PDB file of C-alpha atoms in Angstrom:
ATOM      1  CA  UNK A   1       0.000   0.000   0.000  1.00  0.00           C
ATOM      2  CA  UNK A   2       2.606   2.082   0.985  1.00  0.00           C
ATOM      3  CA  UNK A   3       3.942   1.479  -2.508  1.00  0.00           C
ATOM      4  CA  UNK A   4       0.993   2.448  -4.378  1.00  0.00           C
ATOM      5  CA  UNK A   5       0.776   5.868  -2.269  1.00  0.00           C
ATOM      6  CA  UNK A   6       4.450   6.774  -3.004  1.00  0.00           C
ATOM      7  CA  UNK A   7       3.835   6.058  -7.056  1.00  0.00           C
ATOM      8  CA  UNK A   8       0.793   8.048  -6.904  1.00  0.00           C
ATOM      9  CA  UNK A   9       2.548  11.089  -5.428  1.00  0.00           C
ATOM     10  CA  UNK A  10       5.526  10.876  -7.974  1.00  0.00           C
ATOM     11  CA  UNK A  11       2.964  10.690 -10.767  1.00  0.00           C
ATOM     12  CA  UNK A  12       1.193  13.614  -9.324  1.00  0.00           C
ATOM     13  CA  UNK A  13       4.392  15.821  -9.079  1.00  0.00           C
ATOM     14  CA  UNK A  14       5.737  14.678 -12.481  1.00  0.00           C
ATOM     15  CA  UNK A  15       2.449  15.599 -14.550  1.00  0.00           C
ATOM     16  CA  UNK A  16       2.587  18.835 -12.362  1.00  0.00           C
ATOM     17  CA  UNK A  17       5.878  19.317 -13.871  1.00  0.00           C
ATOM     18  CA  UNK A  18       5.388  18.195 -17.773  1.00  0.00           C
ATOM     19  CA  UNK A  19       2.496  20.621 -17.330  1.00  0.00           C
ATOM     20  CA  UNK A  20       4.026  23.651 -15.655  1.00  0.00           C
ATOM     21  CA  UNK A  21       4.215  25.143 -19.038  1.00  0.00           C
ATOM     22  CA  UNK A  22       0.968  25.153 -20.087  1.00  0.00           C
ATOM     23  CA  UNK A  23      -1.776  27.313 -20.222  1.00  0.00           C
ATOM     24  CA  UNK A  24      -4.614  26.050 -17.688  1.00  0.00           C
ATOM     25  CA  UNK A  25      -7.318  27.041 -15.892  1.00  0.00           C
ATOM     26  CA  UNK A  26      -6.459  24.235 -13.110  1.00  0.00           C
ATOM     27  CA  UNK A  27      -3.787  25.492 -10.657  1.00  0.00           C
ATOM     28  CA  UNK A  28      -2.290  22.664  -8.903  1.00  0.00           C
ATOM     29  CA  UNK A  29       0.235  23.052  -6.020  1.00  0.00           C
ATOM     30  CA  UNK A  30       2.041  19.760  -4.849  1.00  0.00           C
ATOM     31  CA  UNK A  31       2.594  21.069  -1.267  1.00  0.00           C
ATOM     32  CA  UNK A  32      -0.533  22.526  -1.328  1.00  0.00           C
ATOM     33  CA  UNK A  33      -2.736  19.834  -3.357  1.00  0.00           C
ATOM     34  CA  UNK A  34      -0.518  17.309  -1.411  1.00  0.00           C
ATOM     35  CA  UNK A  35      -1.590  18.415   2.138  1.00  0.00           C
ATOM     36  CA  UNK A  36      -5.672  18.503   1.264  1.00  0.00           C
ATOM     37  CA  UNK A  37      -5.129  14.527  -0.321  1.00  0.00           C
ATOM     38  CA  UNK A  38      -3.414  13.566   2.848  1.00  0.00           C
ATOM     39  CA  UNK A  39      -5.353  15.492   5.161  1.00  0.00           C
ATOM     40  CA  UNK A  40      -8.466  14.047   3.264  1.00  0.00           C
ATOM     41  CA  UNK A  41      -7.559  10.409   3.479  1.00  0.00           C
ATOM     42  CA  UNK A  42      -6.546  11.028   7.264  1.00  0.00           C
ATOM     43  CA  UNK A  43      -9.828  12.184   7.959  1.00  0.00           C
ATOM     44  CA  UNK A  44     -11.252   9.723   6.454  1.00  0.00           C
ATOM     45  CA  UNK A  45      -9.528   7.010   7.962  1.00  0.00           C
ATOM     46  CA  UNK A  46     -10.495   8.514  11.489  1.00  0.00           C
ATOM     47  CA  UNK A  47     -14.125   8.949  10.384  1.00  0.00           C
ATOM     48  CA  UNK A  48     -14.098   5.275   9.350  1.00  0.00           C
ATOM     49  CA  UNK A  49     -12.865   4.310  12.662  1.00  0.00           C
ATOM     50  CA  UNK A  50     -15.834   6.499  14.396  1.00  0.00           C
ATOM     51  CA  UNK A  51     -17.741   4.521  12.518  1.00  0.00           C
ATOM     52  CA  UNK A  52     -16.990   1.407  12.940  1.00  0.00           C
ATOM     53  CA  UNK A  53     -16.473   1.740  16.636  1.00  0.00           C
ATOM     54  CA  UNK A  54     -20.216   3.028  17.045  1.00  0.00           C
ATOM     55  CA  UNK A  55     -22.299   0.703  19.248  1.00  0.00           C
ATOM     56  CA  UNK A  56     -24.509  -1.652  17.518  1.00  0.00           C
ATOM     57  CA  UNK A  57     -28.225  -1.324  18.785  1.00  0.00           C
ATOM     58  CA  UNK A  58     -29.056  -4.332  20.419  1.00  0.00           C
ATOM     59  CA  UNK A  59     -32.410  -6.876  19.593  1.00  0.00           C
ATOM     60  CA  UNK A  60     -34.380  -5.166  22.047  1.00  0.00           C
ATOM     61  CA  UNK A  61     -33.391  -1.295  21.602  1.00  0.00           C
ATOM     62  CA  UNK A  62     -34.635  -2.129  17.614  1.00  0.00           C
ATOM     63  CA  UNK A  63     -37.951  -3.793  19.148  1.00  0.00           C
ATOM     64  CA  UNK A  64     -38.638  -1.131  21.353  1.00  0.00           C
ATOM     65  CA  UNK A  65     -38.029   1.850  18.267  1.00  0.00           C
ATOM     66  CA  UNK A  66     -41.886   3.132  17.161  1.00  0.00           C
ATOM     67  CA  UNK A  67     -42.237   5.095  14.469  1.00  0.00           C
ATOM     68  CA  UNK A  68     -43.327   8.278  16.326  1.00  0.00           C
ATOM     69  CA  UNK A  69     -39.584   8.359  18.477  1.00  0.00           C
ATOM     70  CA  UNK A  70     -38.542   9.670  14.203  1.00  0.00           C
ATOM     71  CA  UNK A  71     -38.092  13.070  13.416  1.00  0.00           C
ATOM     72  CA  UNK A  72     -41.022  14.743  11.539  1.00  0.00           C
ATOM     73  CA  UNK A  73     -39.077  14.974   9.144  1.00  0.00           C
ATOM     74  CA  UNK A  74     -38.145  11.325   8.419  1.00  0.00           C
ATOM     75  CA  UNK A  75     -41.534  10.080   9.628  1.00  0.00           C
ATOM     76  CA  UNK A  76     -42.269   9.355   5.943  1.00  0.00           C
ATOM     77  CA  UNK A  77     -39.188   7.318   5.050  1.00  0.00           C
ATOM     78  CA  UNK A  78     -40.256   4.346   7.835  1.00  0.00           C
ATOM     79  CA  UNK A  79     -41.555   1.701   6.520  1.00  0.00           C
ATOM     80  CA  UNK A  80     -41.427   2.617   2.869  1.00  0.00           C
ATOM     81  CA  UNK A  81     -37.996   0.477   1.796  1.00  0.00           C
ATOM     82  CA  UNK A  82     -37.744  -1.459  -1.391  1.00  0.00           C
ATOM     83  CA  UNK A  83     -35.482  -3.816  -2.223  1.00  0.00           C
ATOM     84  CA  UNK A  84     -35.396  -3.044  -5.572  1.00  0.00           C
ATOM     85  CA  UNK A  85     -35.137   0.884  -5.338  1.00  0.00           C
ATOM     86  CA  UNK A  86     -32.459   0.361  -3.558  1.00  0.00           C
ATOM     87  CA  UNK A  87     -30.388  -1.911  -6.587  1.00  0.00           C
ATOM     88  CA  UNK A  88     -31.433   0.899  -8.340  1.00  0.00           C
ATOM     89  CA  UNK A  89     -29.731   3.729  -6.642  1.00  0.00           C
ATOM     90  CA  UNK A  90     -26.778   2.368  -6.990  1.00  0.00           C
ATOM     91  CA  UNK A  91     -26.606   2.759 -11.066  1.00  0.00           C
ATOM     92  CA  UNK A  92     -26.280   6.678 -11.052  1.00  0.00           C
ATOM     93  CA  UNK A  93     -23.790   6.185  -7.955  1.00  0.00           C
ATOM     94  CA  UNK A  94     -21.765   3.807  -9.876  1.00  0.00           C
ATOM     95  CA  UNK A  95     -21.938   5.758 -13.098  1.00  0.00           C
ATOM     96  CA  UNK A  96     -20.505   9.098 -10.978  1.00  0.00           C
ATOM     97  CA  UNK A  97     -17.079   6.817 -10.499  1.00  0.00           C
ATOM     98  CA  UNK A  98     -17.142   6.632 -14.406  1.00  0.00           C
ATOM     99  CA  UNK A  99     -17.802  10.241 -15.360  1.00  0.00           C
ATOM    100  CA  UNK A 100     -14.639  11.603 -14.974  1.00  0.00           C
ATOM    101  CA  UNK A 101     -12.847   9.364 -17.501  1.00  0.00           C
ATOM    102  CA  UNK A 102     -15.858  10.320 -19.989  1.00  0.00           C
ATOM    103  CA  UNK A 103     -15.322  13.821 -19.092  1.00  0.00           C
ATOM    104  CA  UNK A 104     -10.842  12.884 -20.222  1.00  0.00           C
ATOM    105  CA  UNK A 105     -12.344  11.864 -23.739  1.00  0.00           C
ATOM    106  CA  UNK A 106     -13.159  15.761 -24.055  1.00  0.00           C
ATOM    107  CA  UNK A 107      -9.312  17.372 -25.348  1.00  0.00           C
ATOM    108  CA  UNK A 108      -9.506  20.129 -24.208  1.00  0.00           C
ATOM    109  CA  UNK A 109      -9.680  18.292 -20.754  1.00  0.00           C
ATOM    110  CA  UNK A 110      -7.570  15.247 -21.388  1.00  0.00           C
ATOM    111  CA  UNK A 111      -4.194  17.752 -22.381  1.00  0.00           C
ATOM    112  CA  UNK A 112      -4.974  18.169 -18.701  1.00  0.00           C
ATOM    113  CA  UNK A 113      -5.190  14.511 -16.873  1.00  0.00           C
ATOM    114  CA  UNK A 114      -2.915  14.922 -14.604  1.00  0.00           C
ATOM    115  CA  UNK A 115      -3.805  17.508 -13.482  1.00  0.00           C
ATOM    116  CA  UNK A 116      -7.686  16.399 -13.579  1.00  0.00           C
ATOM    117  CA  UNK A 117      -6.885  13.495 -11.720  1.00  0.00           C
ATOM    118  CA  UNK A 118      -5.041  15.627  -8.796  1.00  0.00           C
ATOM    119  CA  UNK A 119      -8.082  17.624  -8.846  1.00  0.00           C
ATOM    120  CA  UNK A 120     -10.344  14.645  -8.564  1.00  0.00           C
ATOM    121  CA  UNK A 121      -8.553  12.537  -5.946  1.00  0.00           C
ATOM    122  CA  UNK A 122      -8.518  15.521  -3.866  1.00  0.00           C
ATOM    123  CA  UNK A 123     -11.963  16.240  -4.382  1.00  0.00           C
ATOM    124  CA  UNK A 124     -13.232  12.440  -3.116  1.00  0.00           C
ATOM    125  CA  UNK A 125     -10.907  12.609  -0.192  1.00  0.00           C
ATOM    126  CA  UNK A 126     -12.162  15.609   0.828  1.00  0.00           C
ATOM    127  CA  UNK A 127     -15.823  14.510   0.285  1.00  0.00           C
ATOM    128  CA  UNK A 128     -14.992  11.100   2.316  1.00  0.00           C
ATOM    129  CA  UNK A 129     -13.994  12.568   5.004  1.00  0.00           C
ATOM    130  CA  UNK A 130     -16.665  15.152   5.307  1.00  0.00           C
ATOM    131  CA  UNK A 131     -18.899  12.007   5.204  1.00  0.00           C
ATOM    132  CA  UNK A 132     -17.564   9.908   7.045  1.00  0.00           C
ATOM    133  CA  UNK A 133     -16.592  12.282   9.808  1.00  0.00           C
ATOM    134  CA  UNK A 134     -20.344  13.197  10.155  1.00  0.00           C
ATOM    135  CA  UNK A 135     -21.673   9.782  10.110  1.00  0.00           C
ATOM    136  CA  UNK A 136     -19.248   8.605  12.613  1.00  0.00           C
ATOM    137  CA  UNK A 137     -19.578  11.765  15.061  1.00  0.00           C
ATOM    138  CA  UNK A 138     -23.345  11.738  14.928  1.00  0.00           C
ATOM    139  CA  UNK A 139     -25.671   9.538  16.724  1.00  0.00           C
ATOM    140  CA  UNK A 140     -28.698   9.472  15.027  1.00  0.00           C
ATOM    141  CA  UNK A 141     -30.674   6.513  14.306  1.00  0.00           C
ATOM    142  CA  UNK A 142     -31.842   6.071  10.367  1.00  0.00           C
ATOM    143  CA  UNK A 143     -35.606   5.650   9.406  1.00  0.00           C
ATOM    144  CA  UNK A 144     -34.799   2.202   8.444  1.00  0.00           C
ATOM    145  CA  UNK A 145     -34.073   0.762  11.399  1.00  0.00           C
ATOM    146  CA  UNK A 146     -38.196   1.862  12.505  1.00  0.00           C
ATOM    147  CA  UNK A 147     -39.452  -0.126   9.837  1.00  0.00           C
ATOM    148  CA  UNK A 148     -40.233  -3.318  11.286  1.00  0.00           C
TER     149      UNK A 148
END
């Protein structure tokens, strides 16, 4: 892993260079762009550890959950899962992980990959952690877990 991290830094700071010399609208900083990735994917590792060190609800805190202990504002999400709206949720998720290599197929945009992909990574690090920070600090109880 720690492999992968140092090749992915070198390739960052060698497209920076090959494209110090052209004319872009991205401005990319390796100390700076650098710092946000690793202070991204720190936070994000520390948000997935709030996480997963959450308690569990036990059998009979679920049984005891009724459906007016919800927000008002969630009191229409209980009881109204699907199974199959929730397969299909996932195809615009998974097709958000694909849209930035459609968007390198544009040329203006692909002279720029590197520097794209800097953007990018920094961008879903940033995102995870702001995620997974909140989910981890915050101890609320989701709509599903009313349903039954």
């Amino acid at each position: 892993m720690k492999v992968l991290i140092i090749l992915f830094f070198a390739f960052c700071l060698l497209t920076n260079l090959a494209f110090s010399q052209d004319d872009s609208p991205y401005k990319t900083s390796f100390k700076a762009d650098g710092a946000l990735i690793a202070g991204g994917v720190g936070l994000s590792y520390l948000g997935l550890t709030l996480i997963q060190n959450k308690d569990a609800l036990t059998t009979a805190e679920v049984l005891s959950r009724s459906k007016s202990d919800v927000n008002f504002f969630d009191r229409s999400a209980v009881g109204n899962y699907s199974n199959k709206l929730d397969k299909a949720s996932y195809y615009p998720f998974y097709a958000s992980f694909a849209m930035p290599v459609v968007m390198l197929l544009n040329n203006n945009t692909g002279k720029k990959a590197g520097q794209v992909l800097v953007l990018y990574v920094e961008t879903m690090a940033l995102t995870g952690a702001m995620y997974t920070l909140t989910a981890g600090s915050v101890q609320r109880r989701r709509p599903l877990v009313y349903s039954s």
